[in-house]
PDB file of C-alpha atoms in Angstrom:
ATOM      1  CA  GLN C1242      11.944 -26.800 -29.771  1.00 95.00           C
ATOM      2  CA  VAL C1243       9.284 -24.337 -28.690  1.00 96.00           C
ATOM      3  CA  GLN C1244       7.838 -22.290 -31.546  1.00 98.00           C
ATOM      4  CA  LEU C1245       5.093 -19.692 -31.623  1.00 98.00           C
ATOM      5  CA  VAL C1246       4.016 -18.815 -35.163  1.00 98.00           C
ATOM      6  CA  GLN C1247       1.655 -15.907 -35.651  1.00 98.00           C
ATOM      7  CA  SER C1248      -0.630 -14.982 -38.503  1.00 98.00           C
ATOM      8  CA  GLY C1249       0.287 -12.388 -41.096  1.00 98.00           C
ATOM      9  CA  ALA C1250       0.003  -8.631 -41.201  1.00 98.00           C
ATOM     10  CA  GLU C1251      -3.427  -7.021 -41.309  1.00 98.00           C
ATOM     11  CA  VAL C1252      -4.763  -3.675 -42.495  1.00 98.00           C
ATOM     12  CA  LYS C1253      -8.070  -2.612 -40.996  1.00 98.00           C
ATOM     13  CA  LYS C1254     -10.312   0.437 -41.070  1.00 98.00           C
ATOM     14  CA  PRO C1255     -11.235   2.311 -37.906  1.00 98.00           C
ATOM     15  CA  GLY C1256     -14.149   0.643 -36.153  1.00 98.00           C
ATOM     16  CA  ALA C1257     -13.379  -2.796 -37.548  1.00 98.00           C
ATOM     17  CA  SER C1258     -12.117  -5.857 -35.676  1.00 98.00           C
ATOM     18  CA  VAL C1259      -8.970  -7.914 -36.100  1.00 98.00           C
ATOM     19  CA  LYS C1260      -8.218 -11.480 -35.033  1.00 98.00           C
ATOM     20  CA  VAL C1261      -4.605 -12.576 -34.684  1.00 98.00           C
ATOM     21  CA  SER C1262      -3.596 -16.201 -34.226  1.00 98.00           C
ATOM     22  CA  CYS C1263      -0.619 -17.790 -32.505  1.00 98.00           C
ATOM     23  CA  LYS C1264       0.116 -21.459 -33.186  1.00 98.00           C
ATOM     24  CA  ALA C1265       2.243 -23.237 -30.600  1.00 98.00           C
ATOM     25  CA  SER C1266       4.448 -26.274 -31.104  1.00 98.00           C
ATOM     26  CA  GLY C1267       7.257 -28.085 -29.347  1.00 97.00           C
ATOM     27  CA  TYR C1268       5.562 -28.383 -25.972  1.00 97.00           C
ATOM     28  CA  THR C1269       2.284 -29.403 -24.306  1.00 97.00           C
ATOM     29  CA  PHE C1270      -0.036 -26.589 -25.304  1.00 97.00           C
ATOM     30  CA  SER C1271      -2.276 -26.713 -22.235  1.00 96.00           C
ATOM     31  CA  ASP C1272       0.596 -26.543 -19.736  1.00 96.00           C
ATOM     32  CA  TYR C1273       1.443 -22.845 -20.140  1.00 97.00           C
ATOM     33  CA  TYR C1274      -0.552 -19.633 -20.107  1.00 97.00           C
ATOM     34  CA  MET C1275      -0.251 -17.476 -23.226  1.00 98.00           C
ATOM     35  CA  HIS C1276      -0.001 -13.707 -23.007  1.00 98.00           C
ATOM     36  CA  TRP C1277      -0.462 -10.981 -25.609  1.00 98.00           C
ATOM     37  CA  VAL C1278       1.838  -7.969 -25.716  1.00 98.00           C
ATOM     38  CA  ARG C1279       1.681  -5.098 -28.162  1.00 98.00           C
ATOM     39  CA  GLN C1280       4.155  -2.482 -29.329  1.00 98.00           C
ATOM     40  CA  ALA C1281       3.149   0.664 -31.172  1.00 98.00           C
ATOM     41  CA  PRO C1282       5.645   1.955 -33.771  1.00 96.00           C
ATOM     42  CA  GLY C1283       8.763   3.248 -32.036  1.00 93.00           C
ATOM     43  CA  GLN C1284       7.176   2.721 -28.627  1.00 95.00           C
ATOM     44  CA  GLY C1285       7.502   0.379 -25.673  1.00 96.00           C
ATOM     45  CA  LEU C1286       5.848  -2.906 -24.726  1.00 97.00           C
ATOM     46  CA  GLU C1287       2.330  -3.183 -23.325  1.00 97.00           C
ATOM     47  CA  CYS C1288       0.696  -6.296 -21.855  1.00 97.00           C
ATOM     48  CA  MET C1289      -2.876  -6.868 -22.970  1.00 97.00           C
ATOM     49  CA  GLY C1290      -3.748  -9.970 -20.958  1.00 97.00           C
ATOM     50  CA  TRP C1291      -3.549 -13.733 -20.947  1.00 97.00           C
ATOM     51  CA  ILE C1292      -5.425 -16.947 -21.581  1.00 98.00           C
ATOM     52  CA  ASN C1293      -5.185 -20.280 -19.815  1.00 98.00           C
ATOM     53  CA  PRO C1294      -5.198 -22.773 -22.711  1.00 97.00           C
ATOM     54  CA  LYS C1295      -6.382 -25.584 -20.445  1.00 97.00           C
ATOM     55  CA  SER C1296      -9.512 -23.935 -19.093  1.00 97.00           C
ATOM     56  CA  GLY C1297     -10.002 -21.060 -21.510  1.00 97.00           C
ATOM     57  CA  GLY C1298      -9.965 -18.652 -18.581  1.00 98.00           C
ATOM     58  CA  THR C1299      -8.781 -15.147 -19.374  1.00 98.00           C
ATOM     59  CA  ASN C1300      -7.543 -12.009 -17.699  1.00 97.00           C
ATOM     60  CA  TYR C1301      -7.499  -8.724 -19.593  1.00 97.00           C
ATOM     61  CA  ALA C1302      -5.735  -5.489 -18.745  1.00 96.00           C
ATOM     62  CA  GLN C1303      -8.282  -2.890 -17.735  1.00 95.00           C
ATOM     63  CA  LYS C1304      -7.304  -0.685 -20.675  1.00 95.00           C
ATOM     64  CA  PHE C1305      -8.551  -3.332 -23.136  1.00 96.00           C
ATOM     65  CA  GLN C1306     -11.544  -4.757 -21.279  1.00 96.00           C
ATOM     66  CA  GLY C1307     -14.635  -4.674 -23.426  1.00 96.00           C
ATOM     67  CA  ARG C1308     -12.607  -4.585 -26.655  1.00 98.00           C
ATOM     68  CA  VAL C1309     -10.356  -7.643 -26.444  1.00 98.00           C
ATOM     69  CA  THR C1310     -11.257 -11.324 -26.525  1.00 98.00           C
ATOM     70  CA  MET C1311      -8.732 -14.128 -26.177  1.00 98.00           C
ATOM     71  CA  THR C1312      -9.722 -17.646 -27.144  1.00 98.00           C
ATOM     72  CA  ARG C1313      -8.044 -20.936 -27.927  1.00 98.00           C
ATOM     73  CA  ASP C1314      -8.501 -24.057 -30.024  1.00 98.00           C
ATOM     74  CA  THR C1315      -6.787 -26.918 -28.256  1.00 97.00           C
ATOM     75  CA  SER C1316      -7.234 -29.246 -31.239  1.00 97.00           C
ATOM     76  CA  ILE C1317      -4.737 -27.174 -33.224  1.00 98.00           C
ATOM     77  CA  SER C1318      -2.696 -25.702 -30.329  1.00 98.00           C
ATOM     78  CA  THR C1319      -3.631 -22.175 -31.306  1.00 98.00           C
ATOM     79  CA  VAL C1320      -4.616 -19.110 -29.344  1.00 98.00           C
ATOM     80  CA  TYR C1321      -6.370 -16.079 -30.756  1.00 98.00           C
ATOM     81  CA  MET C1322      -6.563 -12.420 -29.831  1.00 98.00           C
ATOM     82  CA  GLU C1323      -9.430 -10.399 -31.233  1.00 98.00           C
ATOM     83  CA  LEU C1324      -9.507  -6.630 -30.812  1.00 98.00           C
ATOM     84  CA  SER C1325     -12.662  -4.763 -31.764  1.00 98.00           C
ATOM     85  CA  ARG C1326     -13.626  -1.151 -32.425  1.00 98.00           C
ATOM     86  CA  LEU C1327     -10.165  -0.477 -33.762  1.00 98.00           C
ATOM     87  CA  ARG C1328      -8.702   3.026 -33.601  1.00 98.00           C
ATOM     88  CA  SER C1329      -5.649   4.489 -35.262  1.00 97.00           C
ATOM     89  CA  ASP C1330      -3.722   4.201 -32.011  1.00 97.00           C
ATOM     90  CA  ASP C1331      -4.208   0.427 -32.089  1.00 98.00           C
ATOM     91  CA  THR C1332      -1.673   0.337 -34.919  1.00 98.00           C
ATOM     92  CA  ALA C1333       1.054  -1.857 -33.465  1.00 98.00           C
ATOM     93  CA  VAL C1334       2.907  -5.126 -33.619  1.00 98.00           C
ATOM     94  CA  TYR C1335       1.068  -7.722 -31.565  1.00 98.00           C
ATOM     95  CA  TYR C1336       3.057 -10.536 -29.962  1.00 98.00           C
ATOM     96  CA  CYS C1337       2.047 -13.721 -28.215  1.00 98.00           C
ATOM     97  CA  ALA C1338       4.387 -14.789 -25.419  1.00 98.00           C
ATOM     98  CA  ARG C1339       4.416 -18.040 -23.497  1.00 97.00           C
ATOM     99  CA  GLU C1340       4.518 -17.716 -19.756  1.00 93.00           C
ATOM    100  CA  ASN C1341       6.470 -19.849 -17.366  1.00 87.00           C
ATOM    101  CA  ASP C1342       6.331 -17.006 -14.891  1.00 91.00           C
ATOM    102  CA  TYR C1343       8.581 -14.995 -17.213  1.00 94.00           C
ATOM    103  CA  TYR C1344       8.286 -14.692 -21.033  1.00 93.00           C
ATOM    104  CA  ALA C1345      10.903 -17.058 -22.406  1.00 92.00           C
ATOM    105  CA  PHE C1346       9.277 -17.576 -25.801  1.00 97.00           C
ATOM    106  CA  TRP C1347       7.719 -15.058 -28.163  1.00 98.00           C
ATOM    107  CA  GLY C1348       5.958 -15.191 -31.489  1.00 98.00           C
ATOM    108  CA  GLN C1349       7.456 -13.296 -34.402  1.00 98.00           C
ATOM    109  CA  GLY C1350       4.847 -10.553 -34.136  1.00 98.00           C
ATOM    110  CA  THR C1351       1.909  -9.471 -36.288  1.00 98.00           C
ATOM    111  CA  LEU C1352       1.672  -5.920 -37.580  1.00 98.00           C
ATOM    112  CA  VAL C1353      -1.852  -4.545 -37.418  1.00 98.00           C
ATOM    113  CA  THR C1354      -2.320  -1.257 -39.228  1.00 98.00           C
ATOM    114  CA  VAL C1355      -5.482   0.743 -38.629  1.00 98.00           C
ATOM    115  CA  SER C1356      -6.040   3.319 -41.337  1.00 97.00           C
ATOM    116  CA  SER C1357      -8.930   4.808 -43.226  1.00 94.00           C
TER     117      SER C1357
ATOM    118  CA  ASP U 508      -0.634  -0.338 -12.579  1.00 94.00           C
ATOM    119  CA  ILE U 509       2.956  -0.759 -11.425  1.00 96.00           C
ATOM    120  CA  VAL U 510       5.246   1.814 -13.000  1.00 98.00           C
ATOM    121  CA  MET U 511       8.698   0.698 -14.104  1.00 98.00           C
ATOM    122  CA  THR U 512      11.136   3.568 -14.665  1.00 98.00           C
ATOM    123  CA  GLN U 513      14.397   2.957 -16.482  1.00 98.00           C
ATOM    124  CA  SER U 514      17.456   5.178 -16.531  1.00 95.00           C
ATOM    125  CA  PRO U 515      19.002   6.422 -18.631  1.00 96.00           C
ATOM    126  CA  ASP U 516      16.767   6.575 -21.712  1.00 98.00           C
ATOM    127  CA  SER U 517      19.829   6.079 -23.887  1.00 98.00           C
ATOM    128  CA  LEU U 518      23.542   5.601 -23.541  1.00 97.00           C
ATOM    129  CA  ALA U 519      26.577   5.221 -25.762  1.00 98.00           C
ATOM    130  CA  VAL U 520      29.320   2.840 -24.711  1.00 97.00           C
ATOM    131  CA  SER U 521      32.728   2.180 -26.239  1.00 97.00           C
ATOM    132  CA  LEU U 522      33.479  -1.341 -27.423  1.00 97.00           C
ATOM    133  CA  GLY U 523      34.875  -3.372 -24.541  1.00 97.00           C
ATOM    134  CA  GLU U 524      33.535  -0.994 -21.917  1.00 97.00           C
ATOM    135  CA  ARG U 525      30.718  -1.473 -19.393  1.00 98.00           C
ATOM    136  CA  ALA U 526      27.078  -0.448 -19.811  1.00 97.00           C
ATOM    137  CA  THR U 527      24.799  -0.071 -16.806  1.00 98.00           C
ATOM    138  CA  ILE U 528      21.025   0.279 -16.984  1.00 98.00           C
ATOM    139  CA  ASN U 529      18.847   0.881 -13.949  1.00 98.00           C
ATOM    140  CA  CYS U 530      15.189   0.103 -13.386  1.00 98.00           C
ATOM    141  CA  LYS U 531      13.010   1.180 -10.492  1.00 98.00           C
ATOM    142  CA  SER U 532       9.617  -0.340  -9.705  1.00 98.00           C
ATOM    143  CA  SER U 533       6.886   1.705  -8.036  1.00 98.00           C
ATOM    144  CA  GLN U 534       6.252  -1.231  -5.685  1.00 98.00           C
ATOM    145  CA  SER U 535       8.369  -4.128  -4.484  1.00 98.00           C
ATOM    146  CA  VAL U 536       8.355  -7.208  -6.697  1.00 98.00           C
ATOM    147  CA  PHE U 537       9.989  -9.399  -4.072  1.00 97.00           C
ATOM    148  CA  TYR U 538       7.972 -12.362  -2.813  1.00 97.00           C
ATOM    149  CA  SER U 539       9.265 -13.412   0.579  1.00 95.00           C
ATOM    150  CA  SER U 540       7.572 -16.827   0.534  1.00 96.00           C
ATOM    151  CA  ASN U 541       9.935 -18.067  -2.171  1.00 95.00           C
ATOM    152  CA  ASN U 542      12.655 -15.424  -1.852  1.00 96.00           C
ATOM    153  CA  LYS U 543      12.300 -14.403  -5.490  1.00 97.00           C
ATOM    154  CA  ASN U 544      12.129 -11.102  -7.313  1.00 98.00           C
ATOM    155  CA  TYR U 545       9.565 -11.310 -10.119  1.00 98.00           C
ATOM    156  CA  PHE U 546      11.677  -9.227 -12.470  1.00 98.00           C
ATOM    157  CA  ALA U 547      13.169  -9.706 -15.927  1.00 98.00           C
ATOM    158  CA  TRP U 548      15.334  -7.975 -18.525  1.00 98.00           C
ATOM    159  CA  PHE U 549      14.810  -8.184 -22.281  1.00 98.00           C
ATOM    160  CA  GLN U 550      16.851  -7.155 -25.308  1.00 98.00           C
ATOM    161  CA  GLN U 551      15.114  -6.060 -28.496  1.00 98.00           C
ATOM    162  CA  LYS U 552      16.710  -5.440 -31.868  1.00 98.00           C
ATOM    163  CA  PRO U 553      14.883  -3.768 -34.771  1.00 96.00           C
ATOM    164  CA  GLY U 554      12.272  -5.952 -36.403  1.00 95.00           C
ATOM    165  CA  GLN U 555      12.614  -8.693 -33.804  1.00 97.00           C
ATOM    166  CA  PRO U 556      10.572  -9.742 -30.792  1.00 98.00           C
ATOM    167  CA  PRO U 557      12.086  -9.146 -27.367  1.00 98.00           C
ATOM    168  CA  ARG U 558      14.637 -11.688 -26.206  1.00 98.00           C
ATOM    169  CA  LEU U 559      14.710 -12.771 -22.583  1.00 98.00           C
ATOM    170  CA  LEU U 560      18.116 -12.092 -21.029  1.00 98.00           C
ATOM    171  CA  ILE U 561      17.597 -12.294 -17.265  1.00 98.00           C
ATOM    172  CA  TYR U 562      14.772 -13.603 -15.071  1.00 98.00           C
ATOM    173  CA  TRP U 563      14.266 -13.757 -11.304  1.00 98.00           C
ATOM    174  CA  ALA U 564      16.333 -10.542 -11.391  1.00 98.00           C
ATOM    175  CA  SER U 565      19.679 -12.304 -11.718  1.00 98.00           C
ATOM    176  CA  THR U 566      19.292 -15.666 -13.513  1.00 98.00           C
ATOM    177  CA  ARG U 567      20.753 -15.612 -16.995  1.00 98.00           C
ATOM    178  CA  GLU U 568      18.639 -17.301 -19.672  1.00 97.00           C
ATOM    179  CA  SER U 569      20.232 -20.232 -21.468  1.00 96.00           C
ATOM    180  CA  GLY U 570      22.426 -19.085 -24.345  1.00 96.00           C
ATOM    181  CA  VAL U 571      22.833 -15.519 -23.077  1.00 98.00           C
ATOM    182  CA  PRO U 572      26.501 -14.482 -22.937  1.00 97.00           C
ATOM    183  CA  ASP U 573      27.924 -14.153 -19.441  1.00 96.00           C
ATOM    184  CA  ARG U 574      28.813 -10.497 -20.062  1.00 98.00           C
ATOM    185  CA  PHE U 575      25.148  -9.822 -19.252  1.00 98.00           C
ATOM    186  CA  SER U 576      24.319  -9.802 -15.559  1.00 98.00           C
ATOM    187  CA  GLY U 577      21.393  -8.674 -13.436  1.00 98.00           C
ATOM    188  CA  SER U 578      21.279  -7.546  -9.836  1.00 98.00           C
ATOM    189  CA  GLY U 579      19.017  -5.864  -7.332  1.00 98.00           C
ATOM    190  CA  SER U 580      16.017  -6.648  -5.171  1.00 98.00           C
ATOM    191  CA  GLY U 581      12.709  -5.192  -4.099  1.00 97.00           C
ATOM    192  CA  THR U 582      12.283  -2.056  -6.163  1.00 98.00           C
ATOM    193  CA  ASP U 583      15.734  -1.335  -7.605  1.00 98.00           C
ATOM    194  CA  PHE U 584      17.440  -3.383 -10.271  1.00 98.00           C
ATOM    195  CA  THR U 585      20.437  -3.135 -12.592  1.00 98.00           C
ATOM    196  CA  LEU U 586      21.443  -4.735 -15.876  1.00 98.00           C
ATOM    197  CA  THR U 587      25.163  -4.685 -16.584  1.00 98.00           C
ATOM    198  CA  ILE U 588      26.785  -5.404 -19.909  1.00 98.00           C
ATOM    199  CA  SER U 589      30.465  -5.860 -19.283  1.00 94.00           C
ATOM    200  CA  ASN U 590      32.785  -5.778 -22.274  1.00 94.00           C
ATOM    201  CA  MET U 591      30.307  -4.170 -24.690  1.00 97.00           C
ATOM    202  CA  GLN U 592      30.145  -5.824 -28.132  1.00 97.00           C
ATOM    203  CA  ALA U 593      28.786  -4.474 -31.411  1.00 97.00           C
ATOM    204  CA  GLU U 594      25.984  -7.060 -31.362  1.00 97.00           C
ATOM    205  CA  ASP U 595      24.739  -5.670 -28.036  1.00 98.00           C
ATOM    206  CA  VAL U 596      23.381  -2.543 -29.749  1.00 98.00           C
ATOM    207  CA  ALA U 597      19.662  -2.766 -28.962  1.00 98.00           C
ATOM    208  CA  VAL U 598      16.882  -1.449 -26.773  1.00 98.00           C
ATOM    209  CA  TYR U 599      16.697  -3.019 -23.334  1.00 98.00           C
ATOM    210  CA  TYR U 600      13.510  -3.344 -21.303  1.00 98.00           C
ATOM    211  CA  CYS U 601      12.864  -4.280 -17.721  1.00 98.00           C
ATOM    212  CA  GLN U 602       9.612  -5.979 -16.691  1.00 98.00           C
ATOM    213  CA  GLN U 603       7.863  -6.960 -13.495  1.00 98.00           C
ATOM    214  CA  TYR U 604       5.776 -10.118 -13.506  1.00 97.00           C
ATOM    215  CA  TYR U 605       4.598  -9.990  -9.906  1.00 97.00           C
ATOM    216  CA  TYR U 606       1.519  -7.849 -10.454  1.00 95.00           C
ATOM    217  CA  THR U 607      -1.251  -7.965 -13.047  1.00 92.00           C
ATOM    218  CA  PRO U 608      -1.019  -6.383 -15.513  1.00 93.00           C
ATOM    219  CA  ARG U 609       2.635  -7.049 -16.069  1.00 96.00           C
ATOM    220  CA  THR U 610       4.419  -3.856 -16.937  1.00 97.00           C
ATOM    221  CA  PHE U 611       7.596  -2.881 -18.741  1.00 98.00           C
ATOM    222  CA  GLY U 612       9.978  -0.001 -18.435  1.00 98.00           C
ATOM    223  CA  GLN U 613      10.050   2.545 -21.236  1.00 98.00           C
ATOM    224  CA  GLY U 614      13.248   1.081 -22.687  1.00 98.00           C
ATOM    225  CA  THR U 615      16.914   2.103 -22.808  1.00 98.00           C
ATOM    226  CA  LYS U 616      18.629   2.444 -26.161  1.00 98.00           C
ATOM    227  CA  VAL U 617      22.250   1.291 -26.079  1.00 98.00           C
ATOM    228  CA  GLU U 618      24.610   2.346 -28.854  1.00 98.00           C
ATOM    229  CA  ILE U 619      28.310   2.261 -29.600  1.00 97.00           C
ATOM    230  CA  LYS U 620      30.293   5.391 -28.813  1.00 95.00           C
TER     231      LYS U 620
END
């Protein structure tokens, strides 16, 4: 069965960077794009961008360009999302979601708290 | 970015009754070449990731009870929960996946009256 397992919660100071991982299993890793979606506390869902695990190609939402980097390690079927120059309003739960056009599978989420 | 606007923001429904949630896209998400609407509905309960309910506007995901149904095309879509159950209390989101970036509605909170 498809599983997406994310890394644990993080607490970071403003200006720092965070790197969240998402390990995929139960399917051929390179066959499906992986997206990242975040959700601030009590707020809605926001797409940050995606990575093509086969080629490593990426597409980032304009809001995050220059601050976000998505990478992958095909040897361990894992994608990463790194967000730099963190601000307090980056406090959110970050999800990976596998695309087959729509988002049928989601990771459990990783809470990133940005606080001084 | 494409704006997805849901209505209402919240609603309370009696057990066994019908709940209707609407979603309007600022641009059409219908692709005529394959006759598909690139539109989905999700359910989210506290502390959980979103769960896909409906994709292609009206196709129910495997395992989703048949009391959930989706309809609409182009820019206007509806999620209907017939025969509301206690376990359906959640926030529901619409999403378009036609344009980049993909965008969600603001969410509709559904409670029991």
